[in-house]
C-alpha positions in Angstrom: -8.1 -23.0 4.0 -9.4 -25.7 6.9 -9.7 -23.4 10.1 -7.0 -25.5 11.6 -4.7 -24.5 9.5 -5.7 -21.1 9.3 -5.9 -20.5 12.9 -2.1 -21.4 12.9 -1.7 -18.9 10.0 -3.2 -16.0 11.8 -1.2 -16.9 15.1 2.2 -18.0 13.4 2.6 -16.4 9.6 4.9 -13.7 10.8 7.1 -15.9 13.1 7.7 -18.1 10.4 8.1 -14.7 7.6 10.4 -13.0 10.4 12.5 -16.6 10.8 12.8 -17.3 6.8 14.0 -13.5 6.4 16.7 -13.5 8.8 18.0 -16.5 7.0 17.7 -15.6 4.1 17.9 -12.0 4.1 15.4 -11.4 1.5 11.8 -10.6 2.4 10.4 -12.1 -1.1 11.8 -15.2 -0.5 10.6 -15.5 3.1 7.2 -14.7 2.3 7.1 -17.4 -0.8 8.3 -20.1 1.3 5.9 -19.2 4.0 3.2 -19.5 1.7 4.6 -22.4 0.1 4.7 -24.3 3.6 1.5 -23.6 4.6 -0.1 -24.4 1.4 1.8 -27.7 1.7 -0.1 -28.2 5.5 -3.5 -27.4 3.9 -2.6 -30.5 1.8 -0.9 -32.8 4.1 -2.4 -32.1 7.9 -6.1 -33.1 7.1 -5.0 -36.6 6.1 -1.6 -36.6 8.7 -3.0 -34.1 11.9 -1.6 -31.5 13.2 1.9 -31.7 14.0 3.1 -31.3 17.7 5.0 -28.0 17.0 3.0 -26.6 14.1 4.7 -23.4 14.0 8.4 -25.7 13.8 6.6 -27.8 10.7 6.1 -24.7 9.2 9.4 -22.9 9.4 11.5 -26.2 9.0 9.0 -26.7 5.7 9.3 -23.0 4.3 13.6 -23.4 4.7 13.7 -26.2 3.0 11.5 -25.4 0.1 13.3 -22.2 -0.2 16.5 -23.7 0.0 15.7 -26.0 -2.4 14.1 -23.4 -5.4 17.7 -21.2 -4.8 19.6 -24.3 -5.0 18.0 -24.6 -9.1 17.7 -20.9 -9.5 21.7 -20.6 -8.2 22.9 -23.1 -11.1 21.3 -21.3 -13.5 23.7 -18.1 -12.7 20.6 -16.2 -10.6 22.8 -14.0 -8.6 20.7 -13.1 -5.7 19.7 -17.1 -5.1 23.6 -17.3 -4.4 23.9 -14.6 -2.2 20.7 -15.9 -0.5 22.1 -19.1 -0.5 25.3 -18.0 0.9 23.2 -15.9 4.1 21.6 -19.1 4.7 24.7 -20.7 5.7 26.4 -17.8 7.1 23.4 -16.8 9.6 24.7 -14.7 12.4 23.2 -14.3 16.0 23.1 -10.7 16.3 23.4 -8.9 20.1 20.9 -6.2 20.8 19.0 -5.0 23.7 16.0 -7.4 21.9 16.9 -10.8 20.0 13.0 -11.7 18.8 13.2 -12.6 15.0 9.4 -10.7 14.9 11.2 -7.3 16.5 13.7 -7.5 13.6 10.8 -7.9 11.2 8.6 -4.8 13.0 11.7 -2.5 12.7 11.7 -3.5 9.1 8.3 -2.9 7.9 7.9 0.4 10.0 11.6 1.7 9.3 11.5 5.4 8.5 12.9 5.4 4.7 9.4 4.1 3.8 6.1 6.2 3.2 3.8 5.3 6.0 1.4 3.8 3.8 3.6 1.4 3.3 4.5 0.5 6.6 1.4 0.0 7.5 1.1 -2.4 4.3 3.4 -4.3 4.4 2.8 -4.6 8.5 -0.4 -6.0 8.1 0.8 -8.4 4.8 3.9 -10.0 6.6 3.0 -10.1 10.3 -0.5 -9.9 10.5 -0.5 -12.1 7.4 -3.6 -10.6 5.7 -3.7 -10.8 2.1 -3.2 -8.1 -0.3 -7.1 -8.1 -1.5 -7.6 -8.2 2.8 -5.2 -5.1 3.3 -6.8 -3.4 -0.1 -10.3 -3.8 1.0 -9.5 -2.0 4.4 -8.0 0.9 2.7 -10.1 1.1 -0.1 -8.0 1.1 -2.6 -7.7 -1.2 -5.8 -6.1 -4.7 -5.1 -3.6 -4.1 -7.9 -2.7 -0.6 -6.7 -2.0 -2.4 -3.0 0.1 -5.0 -4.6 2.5 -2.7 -6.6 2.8 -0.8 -3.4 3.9 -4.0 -1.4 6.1 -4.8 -4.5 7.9 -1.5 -4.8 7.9 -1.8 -0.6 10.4 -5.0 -0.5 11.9 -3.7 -3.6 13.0 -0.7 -1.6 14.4 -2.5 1.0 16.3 -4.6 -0.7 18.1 -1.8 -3.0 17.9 0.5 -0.5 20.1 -1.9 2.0 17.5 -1.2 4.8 19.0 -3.4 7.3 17.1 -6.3 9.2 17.9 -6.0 12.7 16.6 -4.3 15.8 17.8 -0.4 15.7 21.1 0.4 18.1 20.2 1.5 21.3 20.6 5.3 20.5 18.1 5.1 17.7 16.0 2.7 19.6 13.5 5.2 21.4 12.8 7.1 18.2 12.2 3.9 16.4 9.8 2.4 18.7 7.6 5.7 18.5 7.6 4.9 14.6 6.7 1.3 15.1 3.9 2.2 17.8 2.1 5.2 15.2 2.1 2.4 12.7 0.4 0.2 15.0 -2.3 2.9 16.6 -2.7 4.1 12.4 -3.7 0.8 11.9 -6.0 0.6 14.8 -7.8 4.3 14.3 -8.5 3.4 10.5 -10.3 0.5 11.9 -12.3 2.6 14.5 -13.5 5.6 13.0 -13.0 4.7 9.2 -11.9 7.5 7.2 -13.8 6.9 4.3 -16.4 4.5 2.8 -20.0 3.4 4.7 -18.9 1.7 7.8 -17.6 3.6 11.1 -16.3 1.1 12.1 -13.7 -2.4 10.7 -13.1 -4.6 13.2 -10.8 -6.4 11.6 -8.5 -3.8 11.6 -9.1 -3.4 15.0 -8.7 -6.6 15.8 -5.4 -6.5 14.3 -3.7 -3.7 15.3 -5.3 -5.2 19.2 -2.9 -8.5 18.1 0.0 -6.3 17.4 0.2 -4.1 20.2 0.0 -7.4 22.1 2.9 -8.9 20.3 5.0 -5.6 21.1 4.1 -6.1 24.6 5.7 -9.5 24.5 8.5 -8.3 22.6 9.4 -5.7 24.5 8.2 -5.8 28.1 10.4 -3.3 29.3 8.4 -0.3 27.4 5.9 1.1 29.1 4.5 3.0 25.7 4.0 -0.3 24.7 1.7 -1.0 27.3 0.1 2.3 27.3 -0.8 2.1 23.3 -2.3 -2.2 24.5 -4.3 -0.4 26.9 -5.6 2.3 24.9 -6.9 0.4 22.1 -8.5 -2.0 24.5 -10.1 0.8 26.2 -11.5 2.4 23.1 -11.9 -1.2 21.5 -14.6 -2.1 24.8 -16.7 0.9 23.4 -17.6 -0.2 20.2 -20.7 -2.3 20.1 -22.1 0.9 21.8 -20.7 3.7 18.9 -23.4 2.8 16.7 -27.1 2.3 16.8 -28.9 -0.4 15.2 -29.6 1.7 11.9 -25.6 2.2 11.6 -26.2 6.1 12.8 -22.7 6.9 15.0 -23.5 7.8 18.9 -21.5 10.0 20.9 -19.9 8.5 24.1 -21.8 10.7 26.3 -24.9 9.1 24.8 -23.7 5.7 24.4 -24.9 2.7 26.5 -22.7 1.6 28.8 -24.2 -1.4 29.5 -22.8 -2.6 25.5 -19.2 -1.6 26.6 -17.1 -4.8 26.8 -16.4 -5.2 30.5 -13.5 -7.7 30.0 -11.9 -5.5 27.7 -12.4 -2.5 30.1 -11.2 -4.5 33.3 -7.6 -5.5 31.0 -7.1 -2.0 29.9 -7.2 -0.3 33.7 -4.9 -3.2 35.3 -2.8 -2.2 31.9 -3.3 1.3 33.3 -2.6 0.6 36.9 0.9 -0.9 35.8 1.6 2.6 33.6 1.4 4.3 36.7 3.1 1.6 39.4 6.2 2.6 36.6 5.5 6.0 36.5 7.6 6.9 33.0 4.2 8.5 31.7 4.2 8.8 27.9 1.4 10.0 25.4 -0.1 6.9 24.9 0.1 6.0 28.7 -1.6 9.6 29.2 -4.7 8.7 26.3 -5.1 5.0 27.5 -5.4 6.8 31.5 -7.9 9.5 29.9 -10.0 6.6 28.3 -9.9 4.6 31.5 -11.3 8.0 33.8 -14.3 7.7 31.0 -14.7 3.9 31.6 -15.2 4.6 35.1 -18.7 6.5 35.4 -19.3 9.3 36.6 -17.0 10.5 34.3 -14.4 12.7 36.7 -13.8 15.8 33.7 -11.6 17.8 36.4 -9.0 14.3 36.4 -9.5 14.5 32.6 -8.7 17.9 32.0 -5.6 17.4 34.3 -4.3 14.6 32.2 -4.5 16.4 28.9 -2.4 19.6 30.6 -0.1 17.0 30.8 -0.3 15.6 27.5 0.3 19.0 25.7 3.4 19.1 27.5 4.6 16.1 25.8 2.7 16.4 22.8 1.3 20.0 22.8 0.0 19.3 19.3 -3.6 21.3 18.3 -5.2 17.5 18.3 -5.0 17.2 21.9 -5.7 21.0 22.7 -8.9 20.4 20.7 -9.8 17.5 22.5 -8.9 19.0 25.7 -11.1 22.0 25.1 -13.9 18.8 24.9 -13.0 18.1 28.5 -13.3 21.8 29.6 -16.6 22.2 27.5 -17.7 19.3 30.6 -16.2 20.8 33.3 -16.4 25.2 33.2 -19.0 25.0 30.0 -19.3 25.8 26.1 -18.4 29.6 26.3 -14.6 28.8 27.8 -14.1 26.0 25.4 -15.3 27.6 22.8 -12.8 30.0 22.9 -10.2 28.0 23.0 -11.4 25.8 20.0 -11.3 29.3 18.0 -7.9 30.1 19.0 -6.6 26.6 17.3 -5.6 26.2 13.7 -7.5 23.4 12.2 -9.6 24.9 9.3 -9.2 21.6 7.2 -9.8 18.7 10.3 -13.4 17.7 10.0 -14.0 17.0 14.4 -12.8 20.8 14.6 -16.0 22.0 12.8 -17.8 19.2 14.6 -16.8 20.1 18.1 -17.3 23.6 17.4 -20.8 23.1 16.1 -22.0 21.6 19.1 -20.2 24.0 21.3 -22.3 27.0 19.3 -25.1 24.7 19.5 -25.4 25.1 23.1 -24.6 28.6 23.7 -28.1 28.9 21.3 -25.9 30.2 18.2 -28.2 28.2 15.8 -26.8 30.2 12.6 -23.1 29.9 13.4 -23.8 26.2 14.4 -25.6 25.6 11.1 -22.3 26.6 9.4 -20.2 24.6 11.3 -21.8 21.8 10.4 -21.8 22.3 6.9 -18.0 22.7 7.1 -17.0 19.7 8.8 -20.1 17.6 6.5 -17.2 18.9 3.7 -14.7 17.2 5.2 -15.4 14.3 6.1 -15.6 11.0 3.6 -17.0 8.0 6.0 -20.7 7.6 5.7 -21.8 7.0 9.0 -20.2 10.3 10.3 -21.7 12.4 7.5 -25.2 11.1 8.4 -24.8 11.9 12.3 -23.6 15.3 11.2 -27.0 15.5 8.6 -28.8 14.3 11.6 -27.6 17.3 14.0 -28.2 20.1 11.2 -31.2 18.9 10.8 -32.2 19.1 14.4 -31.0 22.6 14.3 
């Protein structure tokens, strides 16, 4: 595909996939036409240009091709190219607190009735427009077994009757938590890889970065939204420092600050700054504030440990107590955070064993450590983290 045209892919595929789907109200169809019309521009705009409203060419192209297949597949007797036929004509403008055909579209792929591996799927296939090989490659998982996924997804929906339309107002907050855990999935697979050689896949990254910036478009008026922006840009500015140049993971406390992307720091605190002008704190506005204290040397652990207190009252999970007890390790030593890492229930998460092997590490408890590391070396399946773990047993 000429870059052209693929630059207005990447910007515009799920527009055009969230415009064709509320006309037609089938997501197969939408997605076919889409690729129909841009395969037609990788033909035509080489030899013709661009056109002035590319994304309009596209959409106006993919409606008419579509319109034009049902038209033949409706004499024949097909009865869903009627009824798609039939929503074409009859397309309703729907009231909501949001009227963004790419809302509609979110709420769809990340609507609860479907496993979360195949939100995020079919996320990534119809509004990030990767391809299935693209979204099977970053899961590691067999291109045929990530297209009968996507297949059985939009099967689902269409049985199922899952409706395309933003959720009703009382359903709305619940649903937008769901939408933003798809989005953050997305963007943690990407920066600590749960399996395979690489920490780190910046295309996912890079993607789920695109997203939340879309939902903050969408939906300006929720301020998770801009908390979950600012926290992957915060953790995003980080990465060029997270590994050495032999691929071996480094800590942030060891990391070199001077690698951290300052542009992406500088967005994520004013994003910060206007979490707190609101002051409607949420989780995600809590972890992006916590990341913006550590972009901020020196690191300020007492602020730190403050913010997680209030994190576990919103999500008093044993994730955040564990990574609290990190914070406290800082700020009253090993020996206190140590005992609240052994009070926490997390025999089969990998960074429990990790944390708790460096915490026996320093209070001396070589044997104990030693353990610990073996433990959490048995848990984990990315490459990268299995060698920095190697590395500190071996400087035991």
């Amino acid at each position: 595909m000429p870059a052209d045209v693929a630059d207005v892919f990447r910007r515009e595929h799920g527009r055009a996939v969230a415009v064709l789907a509320r006309t037609f109200g089938d997501l197969d169809i939408a997605e076919d036409a889409v690729q129909e019309a841009f395969a037609a521009a990788v033909e035509r705009w080489p030899q013709q240009g661009i056109p002035p409203s590319p994304a309009g060419w596209i959409i106006t192209t993919a409606r008419n091709r579509a319109i034009d297949r049902l038209r033949r597949e409706a004499a024949r007797e097909d009865k869903q190219a009627q009824a798609a036929l039939l929503h074409a004509q009859d397309d309703p403008v729907e009231e909501g607190p949001v009227r963004d055909d790419r809302l509609r579209l979110i709420f769809t792929c990340c609507h609860p009735a479907l496993a979360l591996n195949v939100r995020v799927a079919l996320t990534l296939r119809l509004l990030g427009g990767l391809s299935t090989a693209e979204i099977a490659r970053a899961f590691l998982v067999p291109e045929s077994t990530m297209a009968q996924r996507l297949v059985r997804a939009k099967t689902k929906i269409r049985t199922a009757g899952i409706p395309y339309r933003i959720p009703y107002d009382a359903d709305l907050p619940e649903r937008v938590r769901g939408v933003l855990a798809v989005v953050y999935l997305i963007f943690n697979e990407g920066y600590a890889a749960s399996s395979g050689d690489d920490l780190i896949r910046r295309d996912l990254c890079e993607e789920a970065i695109r997203l939340g910036r879309l939902l903050v478009e969408l939906m300006p008026d929720e301020p998770e939204a801009l908390g979950l922006l600012a926290l992957m840009l915060l953790q995003q500015s980080r990465s060029r420092a997270r590994t050495a140049p032999d691929g071996r993971l480094v800590p942030l406390p060891e990391q070199d600050r001077r690698l951290w992307d300052q542009q992406l720091v500088a967005e994520g605190q004013e994003l910060v700054r206007r979490c707190l002008r609101r002051n409607q704190p949420g989780p995600y506005q809590l972890q992006a504030a916590i990341n913006a204290v550590h972009s901020d040397p020196p690191t300020d652990w007492s602020q730190i440990v403050q913010l997680y207190d209030h994190l576990l009252t919103l999500t008093p999970t044993p994730v955040v107590a564990l990574n609290r007890a990190v914070a406290v390790a800082e700020l009253h030593g090993p020996a206190e955070a140590l005992a609240l890492v052994d009070a926490l229930d997390l025999d089969t998460y990998y960074v429990f064993h990790a944390i708790r092997a460096d915490l026996l590490r320093r209070l001396g408890r070589t044997a104990e450590a030693a353990t610990a590391y073996e433990k959490a070396l048995a848990l984990t399946g990315n490459a990268a983290e299995r060698d920095f773990l190697q590395h500190r047993l071996a400087e035991l």
